[in-house]
Short mmCIF file of C-alpha atoms in Angstrom, two decimals:
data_model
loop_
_atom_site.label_atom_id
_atom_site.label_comp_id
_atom_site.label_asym_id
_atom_site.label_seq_id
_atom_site.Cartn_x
_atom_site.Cartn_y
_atom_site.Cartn_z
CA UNK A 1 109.18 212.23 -32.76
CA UNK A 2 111.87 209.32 -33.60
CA UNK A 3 110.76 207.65 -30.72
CA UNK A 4 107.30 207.39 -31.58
CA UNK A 5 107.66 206.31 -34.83
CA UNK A 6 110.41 203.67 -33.89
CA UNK A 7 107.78 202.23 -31.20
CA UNK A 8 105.22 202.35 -33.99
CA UNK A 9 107.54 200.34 -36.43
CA UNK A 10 107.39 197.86 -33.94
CA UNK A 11 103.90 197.83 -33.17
CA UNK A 12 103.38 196.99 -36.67
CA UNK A 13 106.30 194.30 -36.44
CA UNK A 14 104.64 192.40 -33.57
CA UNK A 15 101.13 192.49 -35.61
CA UNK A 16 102.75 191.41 -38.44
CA UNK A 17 104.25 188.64 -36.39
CA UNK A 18 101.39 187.20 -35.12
CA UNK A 19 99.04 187.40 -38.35
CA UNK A 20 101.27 186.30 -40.34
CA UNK A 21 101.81 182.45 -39.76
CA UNK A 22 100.82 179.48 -37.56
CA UNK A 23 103.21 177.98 -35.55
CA UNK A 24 103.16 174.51 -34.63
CA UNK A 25 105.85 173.72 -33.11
CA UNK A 26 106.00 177.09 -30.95
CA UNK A 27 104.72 177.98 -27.61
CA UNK A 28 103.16 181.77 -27.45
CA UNK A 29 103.14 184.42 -30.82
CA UNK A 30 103.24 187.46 -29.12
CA UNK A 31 107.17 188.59 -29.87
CA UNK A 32 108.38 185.26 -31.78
CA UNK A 33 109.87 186.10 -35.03
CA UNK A 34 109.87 189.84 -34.48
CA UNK A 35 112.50 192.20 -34.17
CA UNK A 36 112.81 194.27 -30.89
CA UNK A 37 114.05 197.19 -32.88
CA UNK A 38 113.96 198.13 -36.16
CA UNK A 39 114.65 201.70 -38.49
CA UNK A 40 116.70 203.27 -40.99
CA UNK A 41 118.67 205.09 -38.01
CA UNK A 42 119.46 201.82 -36.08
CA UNK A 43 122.82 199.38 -36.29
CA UNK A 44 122.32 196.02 -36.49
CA UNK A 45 124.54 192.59 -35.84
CA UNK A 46 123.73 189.77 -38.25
CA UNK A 47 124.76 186.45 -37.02
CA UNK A 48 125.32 183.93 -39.77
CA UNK A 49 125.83 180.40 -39.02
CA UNK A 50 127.27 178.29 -41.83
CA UNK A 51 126.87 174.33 -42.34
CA UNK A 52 130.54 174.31 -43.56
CA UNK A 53 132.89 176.37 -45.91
CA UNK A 54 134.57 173.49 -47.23
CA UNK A 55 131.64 173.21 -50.30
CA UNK A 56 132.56 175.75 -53.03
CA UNK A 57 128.51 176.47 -52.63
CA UNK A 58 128.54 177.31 -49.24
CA UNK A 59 132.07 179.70 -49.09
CA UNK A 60 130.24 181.70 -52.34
CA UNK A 61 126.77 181.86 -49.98
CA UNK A 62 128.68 183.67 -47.35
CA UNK A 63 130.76 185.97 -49.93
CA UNK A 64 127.30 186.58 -51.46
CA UNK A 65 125.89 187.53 -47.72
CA UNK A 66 129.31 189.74 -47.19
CA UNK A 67 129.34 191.52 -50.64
CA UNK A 68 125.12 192.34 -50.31
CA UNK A 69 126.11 193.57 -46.56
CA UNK A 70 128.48 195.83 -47.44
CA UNK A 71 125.69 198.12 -49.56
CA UNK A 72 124.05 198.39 -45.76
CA UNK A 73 125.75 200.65 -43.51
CA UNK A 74 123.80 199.38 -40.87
CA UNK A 75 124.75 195.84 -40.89
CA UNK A 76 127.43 194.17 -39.27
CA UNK A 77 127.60 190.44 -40.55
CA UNK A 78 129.43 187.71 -37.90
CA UNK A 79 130.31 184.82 -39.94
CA UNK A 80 130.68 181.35 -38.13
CA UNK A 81 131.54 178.14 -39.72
CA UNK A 82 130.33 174.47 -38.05
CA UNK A 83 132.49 172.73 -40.28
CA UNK A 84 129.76 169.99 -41.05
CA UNK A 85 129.46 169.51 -36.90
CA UNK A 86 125.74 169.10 -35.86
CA UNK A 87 126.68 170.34 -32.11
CA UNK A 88 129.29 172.62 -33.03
CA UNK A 89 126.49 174.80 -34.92
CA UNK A 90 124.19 174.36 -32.17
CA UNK A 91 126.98 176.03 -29.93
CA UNK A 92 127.31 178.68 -32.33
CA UNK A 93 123.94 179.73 -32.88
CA UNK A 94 123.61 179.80 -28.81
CA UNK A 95 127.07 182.21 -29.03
CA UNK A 96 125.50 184.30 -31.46
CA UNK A 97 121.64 184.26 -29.32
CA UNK A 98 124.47 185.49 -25.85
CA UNK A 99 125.87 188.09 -27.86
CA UNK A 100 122.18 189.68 -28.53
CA UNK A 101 122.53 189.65 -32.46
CA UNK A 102 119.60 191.25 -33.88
CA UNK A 103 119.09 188.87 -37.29
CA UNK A 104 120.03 184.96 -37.44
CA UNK A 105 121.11 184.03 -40.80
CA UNK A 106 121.44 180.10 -40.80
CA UNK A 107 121.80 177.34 -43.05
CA UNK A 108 122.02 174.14 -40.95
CA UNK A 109 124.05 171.39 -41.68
CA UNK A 110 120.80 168.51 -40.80
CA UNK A 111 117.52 169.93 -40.11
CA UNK A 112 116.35 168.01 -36.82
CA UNK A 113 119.55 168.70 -34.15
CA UNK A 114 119.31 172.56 -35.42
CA UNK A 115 115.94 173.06 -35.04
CA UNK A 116 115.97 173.97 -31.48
CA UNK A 117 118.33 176.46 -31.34
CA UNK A 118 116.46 178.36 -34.37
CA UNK A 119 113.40 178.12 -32.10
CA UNK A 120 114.83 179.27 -28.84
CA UNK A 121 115.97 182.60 -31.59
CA UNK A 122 112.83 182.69 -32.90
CA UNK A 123 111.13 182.53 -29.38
CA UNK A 124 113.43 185.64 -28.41
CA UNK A 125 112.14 187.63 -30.86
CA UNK A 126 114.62 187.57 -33.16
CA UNK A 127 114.42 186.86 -36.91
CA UNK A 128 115.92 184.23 -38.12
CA UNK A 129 116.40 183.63 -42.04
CA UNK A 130 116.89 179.88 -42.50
CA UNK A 131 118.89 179.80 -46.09
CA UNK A 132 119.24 176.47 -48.29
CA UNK A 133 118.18 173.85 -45.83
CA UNK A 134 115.19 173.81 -43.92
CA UNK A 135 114.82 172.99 -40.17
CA UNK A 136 111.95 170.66 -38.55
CA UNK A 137 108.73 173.10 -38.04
CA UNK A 138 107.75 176.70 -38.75
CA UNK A 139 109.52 178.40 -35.81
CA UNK A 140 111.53 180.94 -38.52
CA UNK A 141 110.91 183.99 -40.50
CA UNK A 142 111.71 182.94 -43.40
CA UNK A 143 112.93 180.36 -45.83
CA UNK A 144 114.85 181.20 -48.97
CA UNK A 145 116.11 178.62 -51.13
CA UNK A 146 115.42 177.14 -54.51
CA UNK A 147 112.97 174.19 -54.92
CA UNK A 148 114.74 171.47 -54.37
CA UNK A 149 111.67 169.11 -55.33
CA UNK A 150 111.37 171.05 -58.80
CA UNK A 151 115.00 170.65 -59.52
CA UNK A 152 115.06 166.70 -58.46
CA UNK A 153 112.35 166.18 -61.09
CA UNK A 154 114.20 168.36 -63.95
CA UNK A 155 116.58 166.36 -64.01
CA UNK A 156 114.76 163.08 -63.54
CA UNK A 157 113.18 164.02 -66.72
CA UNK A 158 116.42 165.07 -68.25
CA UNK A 159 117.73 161.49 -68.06
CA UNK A 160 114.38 160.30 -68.89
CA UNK A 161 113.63 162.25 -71.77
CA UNK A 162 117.59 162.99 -73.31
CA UNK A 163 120.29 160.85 -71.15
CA UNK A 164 118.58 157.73 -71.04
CA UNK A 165 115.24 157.35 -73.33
CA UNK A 166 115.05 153.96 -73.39
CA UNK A 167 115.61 153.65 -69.82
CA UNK A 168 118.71 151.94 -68.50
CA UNK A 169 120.59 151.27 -64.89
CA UNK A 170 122.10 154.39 -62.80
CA UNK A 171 124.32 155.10 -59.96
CA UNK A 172 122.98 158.45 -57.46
CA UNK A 173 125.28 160.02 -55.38
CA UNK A 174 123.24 161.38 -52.11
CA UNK A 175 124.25 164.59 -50.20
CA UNK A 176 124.39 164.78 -46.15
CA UNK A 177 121.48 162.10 -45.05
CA UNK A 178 119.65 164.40 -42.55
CA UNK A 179 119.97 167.51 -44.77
CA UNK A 180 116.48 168.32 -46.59
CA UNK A 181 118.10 168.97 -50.20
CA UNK A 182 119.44 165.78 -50.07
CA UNK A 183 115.95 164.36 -49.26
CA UNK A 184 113.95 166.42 -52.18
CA UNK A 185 116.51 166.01 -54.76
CA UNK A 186 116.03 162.42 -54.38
CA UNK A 187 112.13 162.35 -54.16
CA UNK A 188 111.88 165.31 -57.11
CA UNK A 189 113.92 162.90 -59.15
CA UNK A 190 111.71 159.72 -58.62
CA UNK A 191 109.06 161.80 -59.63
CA UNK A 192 111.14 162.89 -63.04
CA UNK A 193 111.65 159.50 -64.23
CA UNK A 194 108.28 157.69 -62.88
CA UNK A 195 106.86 155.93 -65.98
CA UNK A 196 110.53 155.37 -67.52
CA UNK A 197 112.69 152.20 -67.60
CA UNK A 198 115.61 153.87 -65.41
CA UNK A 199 116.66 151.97 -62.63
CA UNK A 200 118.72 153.29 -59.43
CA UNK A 201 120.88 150.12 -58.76
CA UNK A 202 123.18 152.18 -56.36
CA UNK A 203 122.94 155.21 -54.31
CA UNK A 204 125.64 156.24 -51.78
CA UNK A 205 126.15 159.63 -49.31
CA UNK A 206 128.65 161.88 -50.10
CA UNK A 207 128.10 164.51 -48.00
CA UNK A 208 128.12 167.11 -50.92
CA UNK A 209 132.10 166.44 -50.63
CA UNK A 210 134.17 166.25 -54.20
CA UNK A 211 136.40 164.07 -52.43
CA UNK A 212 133.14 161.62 -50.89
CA UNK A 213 131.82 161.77 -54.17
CA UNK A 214 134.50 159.73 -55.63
CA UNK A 215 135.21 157.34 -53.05
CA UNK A 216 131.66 156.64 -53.20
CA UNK A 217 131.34 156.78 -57.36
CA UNK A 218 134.43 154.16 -57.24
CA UNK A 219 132.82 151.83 -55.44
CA UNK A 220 129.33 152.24 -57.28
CA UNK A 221 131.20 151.83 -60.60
CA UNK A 222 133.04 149.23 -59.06
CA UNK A 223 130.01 146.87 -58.21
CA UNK A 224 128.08 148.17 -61.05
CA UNK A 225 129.75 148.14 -63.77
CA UNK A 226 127.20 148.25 -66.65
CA UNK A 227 125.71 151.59 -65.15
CA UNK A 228 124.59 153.79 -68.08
CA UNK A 229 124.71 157.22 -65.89
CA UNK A 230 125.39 159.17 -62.38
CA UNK A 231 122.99 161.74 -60.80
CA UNK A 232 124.55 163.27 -58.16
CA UNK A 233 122.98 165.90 -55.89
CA UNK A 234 125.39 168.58 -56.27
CA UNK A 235 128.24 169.31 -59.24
CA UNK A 236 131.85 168.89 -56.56
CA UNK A 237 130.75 165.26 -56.17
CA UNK A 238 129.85 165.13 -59.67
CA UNK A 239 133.17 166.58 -60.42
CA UNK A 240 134.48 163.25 -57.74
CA UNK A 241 132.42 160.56 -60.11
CA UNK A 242 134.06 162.06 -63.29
CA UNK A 243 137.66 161.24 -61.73
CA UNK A 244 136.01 157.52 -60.57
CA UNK A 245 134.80 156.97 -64.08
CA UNK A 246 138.01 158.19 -66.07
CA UNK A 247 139.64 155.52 -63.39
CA UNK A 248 137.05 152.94 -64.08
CA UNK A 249 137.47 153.51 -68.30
CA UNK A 250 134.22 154.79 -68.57
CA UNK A 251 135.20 158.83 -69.50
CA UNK A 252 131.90 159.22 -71.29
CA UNK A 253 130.01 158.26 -68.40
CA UNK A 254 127.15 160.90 -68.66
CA UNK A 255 126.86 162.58 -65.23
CA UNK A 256 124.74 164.98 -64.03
CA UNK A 257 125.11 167.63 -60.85
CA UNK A 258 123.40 170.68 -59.18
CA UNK A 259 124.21 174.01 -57.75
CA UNK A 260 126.26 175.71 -61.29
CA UNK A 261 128.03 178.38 -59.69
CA UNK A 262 129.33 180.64 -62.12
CA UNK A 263 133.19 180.43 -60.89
CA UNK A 264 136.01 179.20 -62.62
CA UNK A 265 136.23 175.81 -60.12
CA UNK A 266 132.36 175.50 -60.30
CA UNK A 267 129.48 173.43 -62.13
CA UNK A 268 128.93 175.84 -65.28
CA UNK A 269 132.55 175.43 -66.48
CA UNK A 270 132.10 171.55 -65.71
CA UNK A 271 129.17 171.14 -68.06
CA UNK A 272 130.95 173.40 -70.91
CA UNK A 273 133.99 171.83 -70.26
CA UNK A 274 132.09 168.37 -70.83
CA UNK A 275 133.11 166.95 -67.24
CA UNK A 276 129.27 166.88 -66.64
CA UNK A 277 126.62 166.34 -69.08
CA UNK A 278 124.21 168.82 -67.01
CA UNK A 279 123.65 170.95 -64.36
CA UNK A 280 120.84 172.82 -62.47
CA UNK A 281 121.01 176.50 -61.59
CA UNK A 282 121.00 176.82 -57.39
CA UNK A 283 121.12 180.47 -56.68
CA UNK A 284 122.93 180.60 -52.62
CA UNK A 285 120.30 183.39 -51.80
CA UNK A 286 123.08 185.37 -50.21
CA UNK A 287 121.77 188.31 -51.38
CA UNK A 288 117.69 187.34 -50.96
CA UNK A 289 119.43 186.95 -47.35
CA UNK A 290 120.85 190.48 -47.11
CA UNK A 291 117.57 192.28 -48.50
CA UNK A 292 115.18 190.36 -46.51
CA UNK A 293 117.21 191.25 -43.47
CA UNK A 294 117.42 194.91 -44.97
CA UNK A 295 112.88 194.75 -44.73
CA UNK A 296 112.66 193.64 -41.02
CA UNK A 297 115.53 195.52 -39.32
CA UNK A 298 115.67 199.01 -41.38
CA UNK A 299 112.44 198.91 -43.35
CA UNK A 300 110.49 197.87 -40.50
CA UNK A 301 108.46 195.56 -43.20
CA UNK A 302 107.38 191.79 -43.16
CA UNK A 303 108.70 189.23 -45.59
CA UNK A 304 106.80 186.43 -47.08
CA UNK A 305 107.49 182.74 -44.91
CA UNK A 306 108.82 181.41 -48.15
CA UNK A 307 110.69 182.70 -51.18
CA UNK A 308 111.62 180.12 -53.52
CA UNK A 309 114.35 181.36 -55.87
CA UNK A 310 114.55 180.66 -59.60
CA UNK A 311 116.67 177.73 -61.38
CA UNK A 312 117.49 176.36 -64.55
CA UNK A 313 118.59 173.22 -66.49
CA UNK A 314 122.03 174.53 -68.18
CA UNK A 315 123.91 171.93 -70.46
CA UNK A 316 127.07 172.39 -73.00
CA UNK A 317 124.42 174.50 -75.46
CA UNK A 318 124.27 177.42 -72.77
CA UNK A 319 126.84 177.48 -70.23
CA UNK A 320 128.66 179.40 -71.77
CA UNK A 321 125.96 181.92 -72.11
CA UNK A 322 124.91 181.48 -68.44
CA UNK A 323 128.08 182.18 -67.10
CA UNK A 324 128.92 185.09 -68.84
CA UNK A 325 125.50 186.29 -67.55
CA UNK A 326 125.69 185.44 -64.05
CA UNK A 327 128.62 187.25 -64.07
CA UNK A 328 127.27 190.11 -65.60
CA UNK A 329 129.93 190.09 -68.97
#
């Protein structure tokens, strides 16, 4: 009787598989995507490849995934880091696809050189959740992330409509190049301030590094130095261009980041604290991770090809508030 209805729950996997989405960069549907065995009386190994741990983001991600894993008895999560190494995450992923994992949990460090090895997982038959940053194509499960479009126009319209209302010149400090947040936070924000007098003057890669940030923020502040503001794509290299301005004179130098992690070190205490003038919410979807993984391997269910988690401006009037209820005080 377990038997049948385990080779039911995948029947209805595969179908579910190969209604559910078009693939365009894949070669046949049949298995892709679908798990070769699934149930509540099953043990599974999650494989979870991380861009790097050295982001305060990224090491909270995986303690999300680790924490929501521990509620499963059936999971076992493998946690690998690639250390911001395009080829050394490739390797990984192809460990992980050797060892016969039965989930991929990934968020690449650049979309384009990690996109194969999701695909030759995907083309297994196993599921892979891509988390954060997307990969090139639809050869995944599923993607969970925030909108990183959405939050690049917030905040272009929070400079355009409270930092800088009368328009004015700015510094932006990029993330990694050939990561998609870094792309959409950019293009959401030219959408925010279109129709303003704001003026990038200076934009420079930080890699979503605190220490990057500032190198970079010191020599934006150094060529520019009538800038008005700083958008930067994520709060630790905010955190960096705070340091470069105090250096520079310029400690009211309104700057803005993303991600707000409710920890002592992260974005929410920056903006009470004043360090930043703003931040945006950026759930890790460590958990989103844990339950989706929870419907394909135990539940035998689908899960949607996107889910887009929720965000938030914060500034100094709610931080406080927002902390204390992301931490659930």
């Amino acid at each position: 009787m377990r038997k049948s209805r385990s080779l039911a729950a995948v029947g209805a996997c595969l179908l579910l598989a190969a209604c559910g989405t078009t693939h365009e960069n894949s070669g046949t549907q049949s298995a892709q995507g679908a798990p070769a065995k699934c149930g509540a009386d099953g043990k599974y190994t999650i494989g979870m490849s991380q861009a790097n741990v050295a982001e305060p983001y990224r090491q909270r991600m995986d303690d999300d995934i680790r924490a929501a894993a521990a509620a499963v008895p059936q999971f076992t999560v493998n946690f690998a880091d690639a250390a911001q190494d395009n080829s050394k995450q490739v390797e990984q992923v192809d460990n992980f696809l050797t060892q016969q994992i039965d989930l991929l949990i990934i968020s690449p460090n650049e979309a384009t050189p990690l996109t194969a090895p999701v695909k030759r997982a995907y083309d297994k038959g196993i599921p892979v959740l891509v988390l954060d940053r997307k990969v090139d194509g639809d050869a995944y499960t599923s993607f969970i992330g925030a909108d990183n479009v959405d939050i690049g126009r917030q905040a272009g319209e929070y400079f355009k409509t409270v930092l800088l209302p009368r328009g004015g010149k700015i510094g932006e400090l990029r993330g990694l190049a050939g990561s998609t947040p870094a792309r959409e936070r950019h293009d959401g924000f030219m959408q925010g301030i279109q129709g303003s007098n704001i003026q990038i003057v200076a934009a420079q890669d930080g890699d979503w590094l605190r220490d990057k940030g500032q190198q970079q923020a010191d020599a934006i502040l150094k060529a520019n130095p009538d800038i008005q503001a700083i958008y930067s794509h994520n709060d630790p290299m905010g955190e960096g261009a705070r340091i470069a301005a105090v250096n520079a004179g310029r400690p009211d130098l309104p700057i803005t980041g993303i991600d707000g992690l409710p920890i002592e070190s992260g974005g929410l205490k920056a903006v009470e604290a004043g360090r930043l003038s703003a931040t945006f919410l950026y759930p890790t979807g460590g958990k989103e991770a844990i339950d989706a993984a929870k419907r394909i391997l135990v539940d035998c269910q689908q899960v949607p090809k996107t889910q887009t988690l929720p965000t938030k401006l914060v500034t100094k009037e709610n931080a406080a508030a927002t902390y204390a209820e992301l931490n659930g005080s």
